[in-house]
């Protein structure tokens, strides 16, 4: 799905907005966005669905907002108090660890 089908995107500085996202998704998949996670709900018994609520962003152009629904593995490191993460398919463990060494 392209971005314009789920979110209007304008390349105009005056059209900045605070964006909020709530995703109802299959429990086995991860949801990643460029805003932090506010809450997660585990699936209701007998249902394979979870809900992830993301924090509201500061004002930004809508075309800069990003999210991904995936089954990737997360690789993270903290440098100078900042957490850096990369997400790769399960076979990318060596690349994920190497990318955080840079």
mmCIF file of N, CA, C and O in Angstrom:
data_model
loop_
_atom_site.group_PDB
_atom_site.id
_atom_site.type_symbol
_atom_site.label_atom_id
_atom_site.label_comp_id
_atom_site.label_asym_id
_atom_site.label_seq_id
_atom_site.Cartn_x
_atom_site.Cartn_y
_atom_site.Cartn_z
ATOM 1 N N UNK A 1 0.848 -1.170 0.000
ATOM 2 C CA UNK A 1 0.000 0.000 0.000
ATOM 3 C C UNK A 1 0.895 1.234 0.000
ATOM 4 O O UNK A 1 1.853 1.310 0.748
ATOM 5 N N UNK A 2 0.576 2.200 -0.818
ATOM 6 C CA UNK A 2 1.348 3.429 -0.826
ATOM 7 C C UNK A 2 0.808 4.401 0.228
ATOM 8 O O UNK A 2 -0.321 4.299 0.673
ATOM 9 N N UNK A 3 1.669 5.324 0.636
ATOM 10 C CA UNK A 3 1.357 6.231 1.747
ATOM 11 C C UNK A 3 0.098 7.065 1.514
ATOM 12 O O UNK A 3 -0.669 7.298 2.435
ATOM 13 N N UNK A 4 -0.136 7.504 0.292
ATOM 14 C CA UNK A 4 -1.284 8.391 0.049
ATOM 15 C C UNK A 4 -2.634 7.696 0.223
ATOM 16 O O UNK A 4 -3.649 8.353 0.309
ATOM 17 N N UNK A 5 -2.638 6.380 0.312
ATOM 18 C CA UNK A 5 -3.908 5.679 0.535
ATOM 19 C C UNK A 5 -4.316 5.667 2.000
ATOM 20 O O UNK A 5 -5.472 5.464 2.313
ATOM 21 N N UNK A 6 -3.353 5.822 2.906
ATOM 22 C CA UNK A 6 -3.718 5.817 4.331
ATOM 23 C C UNK A 6 -3.467 7.138 5.017
ATOM 24 O O UNK A 6 -3.934 7.361 6.130
ATOM 25 N N UNK A 7 -2.739 8.056 4.386
ATOM 26 C CA UNK A 7 -2.432 9.333 5.017
ATOM 27 C C UNK A 7 -2.198 10.389 3.933
ATOM 28 O O UNK A 7 -1.350 10.200 3.065
ATOM 29 N N UNK A 8 -2.929 11.497 3.971
ATOM 30 C CA UNK A 8 -2.669 12.555 2.994
ATOM 31 C C UNK A 8 -1.254 13.111 3.187
ATOM 32 O O UNK A 8 -0.865 13.429 4.308
ATOM 33 N N UNK A 9 -0.484 13.175 2.124
ATOM 34 C CA UNK A 9 0.900 13.666 2.196
ATOM 35 C C UNK A 9 1.051 14.891 1.306
ATOM 36 O O UNK A 9 0.777 14.825 0.116
ATOM 37 N N UNK A 10 1.497 15.991 1.905
ATOM 38 C CA UNK A 10 1.689 17.228 1.164
ATOM 39 C C UNK A 10 3.114 17.703 1.368
ATOM 40 O O UNK A 10 3.600 17.760 2.495
ATOM 41 N N UNK A 11 3.788 18.056 0.295
ATOM 42 C CA UNK A 11 5.151 18.561 0.372
ATOM 43 C C UNK A 11 5.097 20.088 0.511
ATOM 44 O O UNK A 11 5.536 20.824 -0.351
ATOM 45 N N UNK A 12 4.500 20.544 1.595
ATOM 46 C CA UNK A 12 4.318 21.964 1.870
ATOM 47 C C UNK A 12 4.650 22.204 3.336
ATOM 48 O O UNK A 12 4.034 21.602 4.213
ATOM 49 N N UNK A 13 5.612 23.064 3.630
ATOM 50 C CA UNK A 13 5.975 23.321 5.032
ATOM 51 C C UNK A 13 4.803 23.774 5.901
ATOM 52 O O UNK A 13 4.751 23.473 7.076
ATOM 53 N N UNK A 14 3.827 24.456 5.334
ATOM 54 C CA UNK A 14 2.704 24.943 6.146
ATOM 55 C C UNK A 14 1.709 23.852 6.508
ATOM 56 O O UNK A 14 0.824 24.074 7.320
ATOM 57 N N UNK A 15 1.833 22.663 5.940
ATOM 58 C CA UNK A 15 0.911 21.569 6.233
ATOM 59 C C UNK A 15 1.491 20.562 7.226
ATOM 60 O O UNK A 15 1.267 19.371 7.124
ATOM 61 N N UNK A 16 2.215 21.036 8.211
ATOM 62 C CA UNK A 16 2.735 20.149 9.250
ATOM 63 C C UNK A 16 1.598 19.786 10.194
ATOM 64 O O UNK A 16 0.635 20.540 10.358
ATOM 65 N N UNK A 17 1.716 18.614 10.823
ATOM 66 C CA UNK A 17 0.658 18.165 11.730
ATOM 67 C C UNK A 17 1.239 17.270 12.812
ATOM 68 O O UNK A 17 2.298 16.681 12.646
ATOM 69 N N UNK A 18 0.499 17.189 13.925
ATOM 70 C CA UNK A 18 0.801 16.192 14.946
ATOM 71 C C UNK A 18 0.088 14.919 14.512
ATOM 72 O O UNK A 18 -1.097 14.950 14.193
ATOM 73 N N UNK A 19 0.820 13.810 14.466
ATOM 74 C CA UNK A 19 0.237 12.566 13.964
ATOM 75 C C UNK A 19 0.176 11.524 15.068
ATOM 76 O O UNK A 19 1.100 11.391 15.869
ATOM 77 N N UNK A 20 -0.940 10.803 15.108
ATOM 78 C CA UNK A 20 -1.138 9.712 16.064
ATOM 79 C C UNK A 20 -1.496 8.466 15.269
ATOM 80 O O UNK A 20 -2.171 8.553 14.245
ATOM 81 N N UNK A 21 -1.054 7.312 15.760
ATOM 82 C CA UNK A 21 -1.311 6.066 15.038
ATOM 83 C C UNK A 21 -1.682 4.968 16.021
ATOM 84 O O UNK A 21 -1.018 4.779 17.039
ATOM 85 N N UNK A 22 -2.763 4.257 15.702
ATOM 86 C CA UNK A 22 -3.181 3.066 16.438
ATOM 87 C C UNK A 22 -3.297 1.955 15.411
ATOM 88 O O UNK A 22 -3.981 2.111 14.399
ATOM 89 N N UNK A 23 -2.592 0.834 15.641
ATOM 90 C CA UNK A 23 -2.585 -0.269 14.677
ATOM 91 C C UNK A 23 -3.113 -1.534 15.343
ATOM 92 O O UNK A 23 -2.605 -1.958 16.376
ATOM 93 N N UNK A 24 -4.135 -2.123 14.744
ATOM 94 C CA UNK A 24 -4.637 -3.432 15.151
ATOM 95 C C UNK A 24 -4.023 -4.420 14.176
ATOM 96 O O UNK A 24 -4.244 -4.307 12.968
ATOM 97 N N UNK A 25 -3.243 -5.389 14.680
ATOM 98 C CA UNK A 25 -2.437 -6.219 13.798
ATOM 99 C C UNK A 25 -2.360 -7.655 14.282
ATOM 100 O O UNK A 25 -2.642 -7.939 15.450
ATOM 101 N N UNK A 26 -1.947 -8.594 13.407
ATOM 102 C CA UNK A 26 -1.739 -9.975 13.842
ATOM 103 C C UNK A 26 -0.691 -10.018 14.963
ATOM 104 O O UNK A 26 0.329 -9.328 14.892
ATOM 105 N N UNK A 27 -0.955 -10.797 15.990
ATOM 106 C CA UNK A 27 -0.091 -10.827 17.179
ATOM 107 C C UNK A 27 1.345 -11.232 16.892
ATOM 108 O O UNK A 27 2.247 -10.797 17.583
ATOM 109 N N UNK A 28 1.589 -12.042 15.904
ATOM 110 C CA UNK A 28 2.937 -12.504 15.620
ATOM 111 C C UNK A 28 3.812 -11.497 14.909
ATOM 112 O O UNK A 28 4.996 -11.730 14.720
ATOM 113 N N UNK A 29 3.260 -10.367 14.509
ATOM 114 C CA UNK A 29 4.027 -9.364 13.766
ATOM 115 C C UNK A 29 4.368 -8.165 14.649
ATOM 116 O O UNK A 29 3.659 -7.858 15.594
ATOM 117 N N UNK A 30 5.467 -7.505 14.319
ATOM 118 C CA UNK A 30 5.887 -6.297 15.022
ATOM 119 C C UNK A 30 5.436 -5.083 14.233
ATOM 120 O O UNK A 30 5.395 -5.104 13.013
ATOM 121 N N UNK A 31 5.146 -4.020 14.955
ATOM 122 C CA UNK A 31 4.833 -2.742 14.330
ATOM 123 C C UNK A 31 5.900 -1.758 14.774
ATOM 124 O O UNK A 31 6.170 -1.626 15.966
ATOM 125 N N UNK A 32 6.513 -1.092 13.817
ATOM 126 C CA UNK A 32 7.575 -0.130 14.090
ATOM 127 C C UNK A 32 7.171 1.187 13.442
ATOM 128 O O UNK A 32 6.685 1.206 12.311
ATOM 129 N N UNK A 33 7.366 2.286 14.162
ATOM 130 C CA UNK A 33 7.091 3.616 13.595
ATOM 131 C C UNK A 33 8.166 4.569 14.078
ATOM 132 O O UNK A 33 8.939 4.244 14.980
ATOM 133 N N UNK A 34 8.210 5.734 13.478
ATOM 134 C CA UNK A 34 9.208 6.699 13.909
ATOM 135 C C UNK A 34 8.687 7.598 15.030
ATOM 136 O O UNK A 34 9.142 8.705 15.217
ATOM 137 N N UNK A 35 7.740 7.082 15.790
ATOM 138 C CA UNK A 35 7.353 7.680 17.072
ATOM 139 C C UNK A 35 7.323 6.525 18.074
ATOM 140 O O UNK A 35 7.171 5.370 17.697
ATOM 141 N N UNK A 36 7.507 6.833 19.321
ATOM 142 C CA UNK A 36 7.587 5.781 20.330
ATOM 143 C C UNK A 36 6.260 5.094 20.597
ATOM 144 O O UNK A 36 5.199 5.627 20.288
ATOM 145 N N UNK A 37 6.330 3.910 21.196
ATOM 146 C CA UNK A 37 5.128 3.165 21.554
ATOM 147 C C UNK A 37 4.589 3.704 22.874
ATOM 148 O O UNK A 37 5.323 3.843 23.850
ATOM 149 N N UNK A 38 3.307 4.013 22.897
ATOM 150 C CA UNK A 38 2.641 4.473 24.112
ATOM 151 C C UNK A 38 2.102 3.278 24.892
ATOM 152 O O UNK A 38 2.340 3.152 26.083
ATOM 153 N N UNK A 39 1.371 2.378 24.210
ATOM 154 C CA UNK A 39 0.796 1.192 24.857
ATOM 155 C C UNK A 39 0.662 0.057 23.850
ATOM 156 O O UNK A 39 0.572 0.297 22.652
ATOM 157 N N UNK A 40 0.612 -1.153 24.415
ATOM 158 C CA UNK A 40 0.306 -2.355 23.625
ATOM 159 C C UNK A 40 -0.726 -3.168 24.379
ATOM 160 O O UNK A 40 -0.644 -3.303 25.590
ATOM 161 N N UNK A 41 -1.683 -3.706 23.659
ATOM 162 C CA UNK A 41 -2.652 -4.627 24.237
ATOM 163 C C UNK A 41 -2.398 -6.004 23.670
ATOM 164 O O UNK A 41 -2.280 -6.172 22.453
ATOM 165 N N UNK A 42 -2.315 -6.964 24.546
ATOM 166 C CA UNK A 42 -2.169 -8.346 24.099
ATOM 167 C C UNK A 42 -3.493 -8.835 23.546
ATOM 168 O O UNK A 42 -4.547 -8.261 23.818
ATOM 169 N N UNK A 43 -3.426 -9.921 22.791
ATOM 170 C CA UNK A 43 -4.657 -10.397 22.158
ATOM 171 C C UNK A 43 -5.708 -10.856 23.167
ATOM 172 O O UNK A 43 -5.386 -11.306 24.262
ATOM 173 N N UNK A 44 -6.936 -10.707 22.766
ATOM 174 C CA UNK A 44 -8.050 -11.259 23.537
ATOM 175 C C UNK A 44 -8.010 -12.770 23.354
ATOM 176 O O UNK A 44 -7.697 -13.266 22.270
ATOM 177 N N UNK A 45 -8.284 -13.501 24.401
ATOM 178 C CA UNK A 45 -8.233 -14.958 24.331
ATOM 179 C C UNK A 45 -9.016 -15.471 23.112
ATOM 180 O O UNK A 45 -10.143 -15.068 22.880
ATOM 181 N N UNK A 46 -8.360 -16.320 22.340
ATOM 182 C CA UNK A 46 -9.006 -16.883 21.158
ATOM 183 C C UNK A 46 -8.855 -16.046 19.898
ATOM 184 O O UNK A 46 -9.276 -16.456 18.829
ATOM 185 N N UNK A 47 -8.277 -14.862 20.032
ATOM 186 C CA UNK A 47 -8.064 -14.001 18.862
ATOM 187 C C UNK A 47 -6.587 -13.781 18.677
ATOM 188 O O UNK A 47 -5.848 -13.640 19.635
ATOM 189 N N UNK A 48 -6.151 -13.730 17.463
ATOM 190 C CA UNK A 48 -4.737 -13.552 17.157
ATOM 191 C C UNK A 48 -4.470 -12.110 16.721
ATOM 192 O O UNK A 48 -3.849 -11.862 15.710
ATOM 193 N N UNK A 49 -4.986 -11.146 17.492
ATOM 194 C CA UNK A 49 -4.833 -9.736 17.151
ATOM 195 C C UNK A 49 -4.300 -8.977 18.359
ATOM 196 O O UNK A 49 -4.669 -9.262 19.489
ATOM 197 N N UNK A 50 -3.419 -8.022 18.113
ATOM 198 C CA UNK A 50 -2.909 -7.127 19.148
ATOM 199 C C UNK A 50 -3.137 -5.701 18.686
ATOM 200 O O UNK A 50 -3.352 -5.450 17.498
ATOM 201 N N UNK A 51 -3.075 -4.768 19.616
ATOM 202 C CA UNK A 51 -3.215 -3.358 19.285
ATOM 203 C C UNK A 51 -2.002 -2.617 19.826
ATOM 204 O O UNK A 51 -1.617 -2.817 20.973
ATOM 205 N N UNK A 52 -1.398 -1.793 18.993
ATOM 206 C CA UNK A 52 -0.262 -0.968 19.383
ATOM 207 C C UNK A 52 -0.642 0.492 19.174
ATOM 208 O O UNK A 52 -1.120 0.865 18.109
ATOM 209 N N UNK A 53 -0.435 1.296 20.216
ATOM 210 C CA UNK A 53 -0.726 2.733 20.165
ATOM 211 C C UNK A 53 0.604 3.473 20.222
ATOM 212 O O UNK A 53 1.406 3.247 21.129
ATOM 213 N N UNK A 54 0.831 4.353 19.268
ATOM 214 C CA UNK A 54 2.065 5.129 19.209
ATOM 215 C C UNK A 54 1.847 6.525 19.785
ATOM 216 O O UNK A 54 0.744 7.065 19.725
ATOM 217 N N UNK A 55 2.918 7.093 20.316
ATOM 218 C CA UNK A 55 2.875 8.453 20.855
ATOM 219 C C UNK A 55 2.603 9.446 19.731
ATOM 220 O O UNK A 55 3.004 9.231 18.583
ATOM 221 N N UNK A 56 1.960 10.536 20.061
ATOM 222 C CA UNK A 56 1.714 11.597 19.089
ATOM 223 C C UNK A 56 3.040 12.281 18.769
ATOM 224 O O UNK A 56 3.836 12.573 19.658
ATOM 225 N N UNK A 57 3.272 12.522 17.493
ATOM 226 C CA UNK A 57 4.526 13.142 17.054
ATOM 227 C C UNK A 57 4.493 14.648 17.320
ATOM 228 O O UNK A 57 3.420 15.241 17.449
ATOM 229 N N UNK A 58 5.664 15.283 17.342
ATOM 230 C CA UNK A 58 5.667 16.750 17.254
ATOM 231 C C UNK A 58 5.190 17.136 15.855
ATOM 232 O O UNK A 58 5.072 16.267 14.984
ATOM 233 N N UNK A 59 4.917 18.397 15.631
ATOM 234 C CA UNK A 59 4.469 18.828 14.293
ATOM 235 C C UNK A 59 5.537 18.489 13.268
ATOM 236 O O UNK A 59 6.702 18.844 13.430
ATOM 237 N N UNK A 60 5.139 17.764 12.234
ATOM 238 C CA UNK A 60 6.071 17.404 11.165
ATOM 239 C C UNK A 60 5.298 17.215 9.874
ATOM 240 O O UNK A 60 4.089 16.987 9.891
ATOM 241 N N UNK A 61 5.988 17.318 8.731
ATOM 242 C CA UNK A 61 5.313 17.060 7.452
ATOM 243 C C UNK A 61 4.848 15.599 7.420
ATOM 244 O O UNK A 61 5.591 14.697 7.815
ATOM 245 N N UNK A 62 3.648 15.371 6.946
ATOM 246 C CA UNK A 62 3.082 14.015 6.972
ATOM 247 C C UNK A 62 3.904 13.022 6.155
ATOM 248 O O UNK A 62 3.942 11.836 6.474
ATOM 249 N N UNK A 63 4.612 13.482 5.136
ATOM 250 C CA UNK A 63 5.392 12.550 4.315
ATOM 251 C C UNK A 63 6.616 12.006 5.046
ATOM 252 O O UNK A 63 7.263 11.080 4.572
ATOM 253 N N UNK A 64 6.952 12.552 6.220
ATOM 254 C CA UNK A 64 8.083 12.039 6.991
ATOM 255 C C UNK A 64 7.676 10.942 7.977
ATOM 256 O O UNK A 64 8.522 10.297 8.574
ATOM 257 N N UNK A 65 6.362 10.747 8.165
ATOM 258 C CA UNK A 65 5.914 9.718 9.102
ATOM 259 C C UNK A 65 6.046 8.344 8.443
ATOM 260 O O UNK A 65 5.774 8.176 7.264
ATOM 261 N N UNK A 66 6.466 7.381 9.234
ATOM 262 C CA UNK A 66 6.708 6.051 8.683
ATOM 263 C C UNK A 66 6.274 4.979 9.673
ATOM 264 O O UNK A 66 6.410 5.155 10.885
ATOM 265 N N UNK A 67 5.745 3.878 9.159
ATOM 266 C CA UNK A 67 5.512 2.711 9.988
ATOM 267 C C UNK A 67 5.675 1.465 9.149
ATOM 268 O O UNK A 67 5.585 1.489 7.930
ATOM 269 N N UNK A 68 5.953 0.369 9.833
ATOM 270 C CA UNK A 68 6.162 -0.907 9.161
ATOM 271 C C UNK A 68 5.550 -2.017 10.003
ATOM 272 O O UNK A 68 5.704 -2.041 11.227
ATOM 273 N N UNK A 69 4.872 -2.922 9.361
ATOM 274 C CA UNK A 69 4.335 -4.124 9.998
ATOM 275 C C UNK A 69 5.163 -5.267 9.450
ATOM 276 O O UNK A 69 5.192 -5.501 8.245
ATOM 277 N N UNK A 70 5.898 -5.977 10.334
ATOM 278 C CA UNK A 70 6.874 -6.938 9.837
ATOM 279 C C UNK A 70 7.133 -8.057 10.843
ATOM 280 O O UNK A 70 6.623 -8.032 11.959
ATOM 281 N N UNK A 71 7.949 -9.011 10.440
ATOM 282 C CA UNK A 71 8.405 -10.064 11.356
ATOM 283 C C UNK A 71 9.926 -10.031 11.449
ATOM 284 O O UNK A 71 10.578 -11.048 11.608
ATOM 285 N N UNK A 72 10.498 -8.843 11.354
ATOM 286 C CA UNK A 72 11.947 -8.662 11.402
ATOM 287 C C UNK A 72 12.473 -8.774 12.825
ATOM 288 O O UNK A 72 11.746 -8.597 13.793
ATOM 289 N N UNK A 73 13.771 -9.006 12.924
ATOM 290 C CA UNK A 73 14.437 -9.033 14.213
ATOM 291 C C UNK A 73 15.038 -7.645 14.465
ATOM 292 O O UNK A 73 15.599 -7.024 13.569
ATOM 293 N N UNK A 74 14.922 -7.162 15.706
ATOM 294 C CA UNK A 74 15.443 -5.847 16.062
ATOM 295 C C UNK A 74 16.843 -5.980 16.651
ATOM 296 O O UNK A 74 17.091 -6.828 17.496
ATOM 297 N N UNK A 75 17.752 -5.135 16.194
ATOM 298 C CA UNK A 75 19.107 -5.034 16.726
ATOM 299 C C UNK A 75 19.261 -3.610 17.241
ATOM 300 O O UNK A 75 19.012 -2.660 16.498
ATOM 301 N N UNK A 76 19.651 -3.448 18.504
ATOM 302 C CA UNK A 76 19.736 -2.117 19.111
ATOM 303 C C UNK A 76 21.036 -1.929 19.867
ATOM 304 O O UNK A 76 21.627 -2.894 20.357
ATOM 305 N N UNK A 77 21.452 -0.681 19.965
ATOM 306 C CA UNK A 77 22.605 -0.293 20.770
ATOM 307 C C UNK A 77 22.353 1.128 21.267
ATOM 308 O O UNK A 77 21.646 1.905 20.627
ATOM 309 N N UNK A 78 22.927 1.453 22.419
ATOM 310 C CA UNK A 78 22.827 2.807 22.961
ATOM 311 C C UNK A 78 24.208 3.439 22.890
ATOM 312 O O UNK A 78 25.182 2.868 23.381
ATOM 313 N N UNK A 79 24.279 4.592 22.232
ATOM 314 C CA UNK A 79 25.537 5.337 22.118
ATOM 315 C C UNK A 79 25.278 6.776 22.506
ATOM 316 O O UNK A 79 24.362 7.405 21.975
ATOM 317 N N UNK A 80 26.055 7.277 23.446
ATOM 318 C CA UNK A 80 25.910 8.654 23.928
ATOM 319 C C UNK A 80 24.480 8.940 24.380
ATOM 320 O O UNK A 80 23.933 10.019 24.129
ATOM 321 N N UNK A 81 23.834 7.958 24.996
ATOM 322 C CA UNK A 81 22.485 8.138 25.519
ATOM 323 C C UNK A 81 21.372 8.045 24.492
ATOM 324 O O UNK A 81 20.212 8.264 24.811
ATOM 325 N N UNK A 82 21.699 7.730 23.248
ATOM 326 C CA UNK A 82 20.692 7.623 22.181
ATOM 327 C C UNK A 82 20.591 6.165 21.745
ATOM 328 O O UNK A 82 21.602 5.520 21.479
ATOM 329 N N UNK A 83 19.355 5.658 21.675
ATOM 330 C CA UNK A 83 19.149 4.278 21.239
ATOM 331 C C UNK A 83 19.053 4.235 19.716
ATOM 332 O O UNK A 83 18.268 4.970 19.114
ATOM 333 N N UNK A 84 19.876 3.389 19.116
ATOM 334 C CA UNK A 84 19.866 3.168 17.668
ATOM 335 C C UNK A 84 19.370 1.760 17.419
ATOM 336 O O UNK A 84 19.788 0.826 18.097
ATOM 337 N N UNK A 85 18.484 1.599 16.454
ATOM 338 C CA UNK A 85 17.963 0.274 16.130
ATOM 339 C C UNK A 85 17.943 0.070 14.631
ATOM 340 O O UNK A 85 17.778 1.028 13.865
ATOM 341 N N UNK A 86 18.093 -1.170 14.246
ATOM 342 C CA UNK A 86 17.922 -1.567 12.856
ATOM 343 C C UNK A 86 17.098 -2.845 12.865
ATOM 344 O O UNK A 86 17.110 -3.591 13.839
ATOM 345 N N UNK A 87 16.357 -3.080 11.818
ATOM 346 C CA UNK A 87 15.479 -4.242 11.726
ATOM 347 C C UNK A 87 15.820 -5.013 10.463
ATOM 348 O O UNK A 87 15.868 -4.436 9.377
ATOM 349 N N UNK A 88 16.066 -6.305 10.625
ATOM 350 C CA UNK A 88 16.427 -7.147 9.488
ATOM 351 C C UNK A 88 15.712 -8.477 9.578
ATOM 352 O O UNK A 88 15.337 -8.926 10.672
ATOM 353 N N UNK A 89 15.567 -9.125 8.426
ATOM 354 C CA UNK A 89 15.015 -10.475 8.406
ATOM 355 C C UNK A 89 15.845 -11.400 9.277
ATOM 356 O O UNK A 89 16.989 -11.112 9.607
ATOM 357 N N UNK A 90 15.281 -12.498 9.659
ATOM 358 C CA UNK A 90 15.925 -13.415 10.604
ATOM 359 C C UNK A 90 17.310 -13.886 10.147
ATOM 360 O O UNK A 90 18.146 -14.224 10.948
ATOM 361 N N UNK A 91 17.571 -13.895 8.876
ATOM 362 C CA UNK A 91 18.881 -14.318 8.375
ATOM 363 C C UNK A 91 19.909 -13.194 8.402
ATOM 364 O O UNK A 91 21.044 -13.389 8.030
ATOM 365 N N UNK A 92 19.528 -12.013 8.838
ATOM 366 C CA UNK A 92 20.426 -10.871 8.800
ATOM 367 C C UNK A 92 21.139 -10.583 10.107
ATOM 368 O O UNK A 92 21.594 -9.468 10.317
ATOM 369 N N UNK A 93 21.261 -11.566 10.994
ATOM 370 C CA UNK A 93 21.845 -11.321 12.311
ATOM 371 C C UNK A 93 23.250 -10.721 12.221
ATOM 372 O O UNK A 93 23.568 -9.756 12.904
ATOM 373 N N UNK A 94 24.099 -11.267 11.375
ATOM 374 C CA UNK A 94 25.458 -10.767 11.272
ATOM 375 C C UNK A 94 25.467 -9.314 10.768
ATOM 376 O O UNK A 94 26.202 -8.473 11.270
ATOM 377 N N UNK A 95 24.626 -9.016 9.795
ATOM 378 C CA UNK A 95 24.545 -7.644 9.277
ATOM 379 C C UNK A 95 24.000 -6.684 10.330
ATOM 380 O O UNK A 95 24.453 -5.557 10.447
ATOM 381 N N UNK A 96 23.009 -7.151 11.090
ATOM 382 C CA UNK A 96 22.414 -6.299 12.126
ATOM 383 C C UNK A 96 23.417 -5.934 13.187
ATOM 384 O O UNK A 96 23.512 -4.769 13.608
ATOM 385 N N UNK A 97 24.183 -6.901 13.638
ATOM 386 C CA UNK A 97 25.193 -6.627 14.649
ATOM 387 C C UNK A 97 26.303 -5.745 14.086
ATOM 388 O O UNK A 97 26.772 -4.820 14.750
ATOM 389 N N UNK A 98 26.701 -5.964 12.847
ATOM 390 C CA UNK A 98 27.758 -5.150 12.217
ATOM 391 C C UNK A 98 27.296 -3.720 12.017
ATOM 392 O O UNK A 98 28.076 -2.775 12.185
ATOM 393 N N UNK A 99 26.022 -3.515 11.670
ATOM 394 C CA UNK A 99 25.535 -2.159 11.416
ATOM 395 C C UNK A 99 25.587 -1.296 12.661
ATOM 396 O O UNK A 99 25.718 -0.084 12.577
ATOM 397 N N UNK A 100 25.493 -1.909 13.838
ATOM 398 C CA UNK A 100 25.527 -1.143 15.080
ATOM 399 C C UNK A 100 26.939 -0.843 15.557
ATOM 400 O O UNK A 100 27.138 -0.079 16.484
ATOM 401 N N UNK A 101 27.917 -1.431 14.900
ATOM 402 C CA UNK A 101 29.317 -1.175 15.258
ATOM 403 C C UNK A 101 29.835 0.121 14.653
ATOM 404 O O UNK A 101 30.867 0.615 15.041
ATOM 405 N N UNK A 102 29.128 0.641 13.681
ATOM 406 C CA UNK A 102 29.592 1.839 12.968
ATOM 407 C C UNK A 102 29.428 3.078 13.806
ATOM 408 O O UNK A 102 28.680 3.251 14.631
#
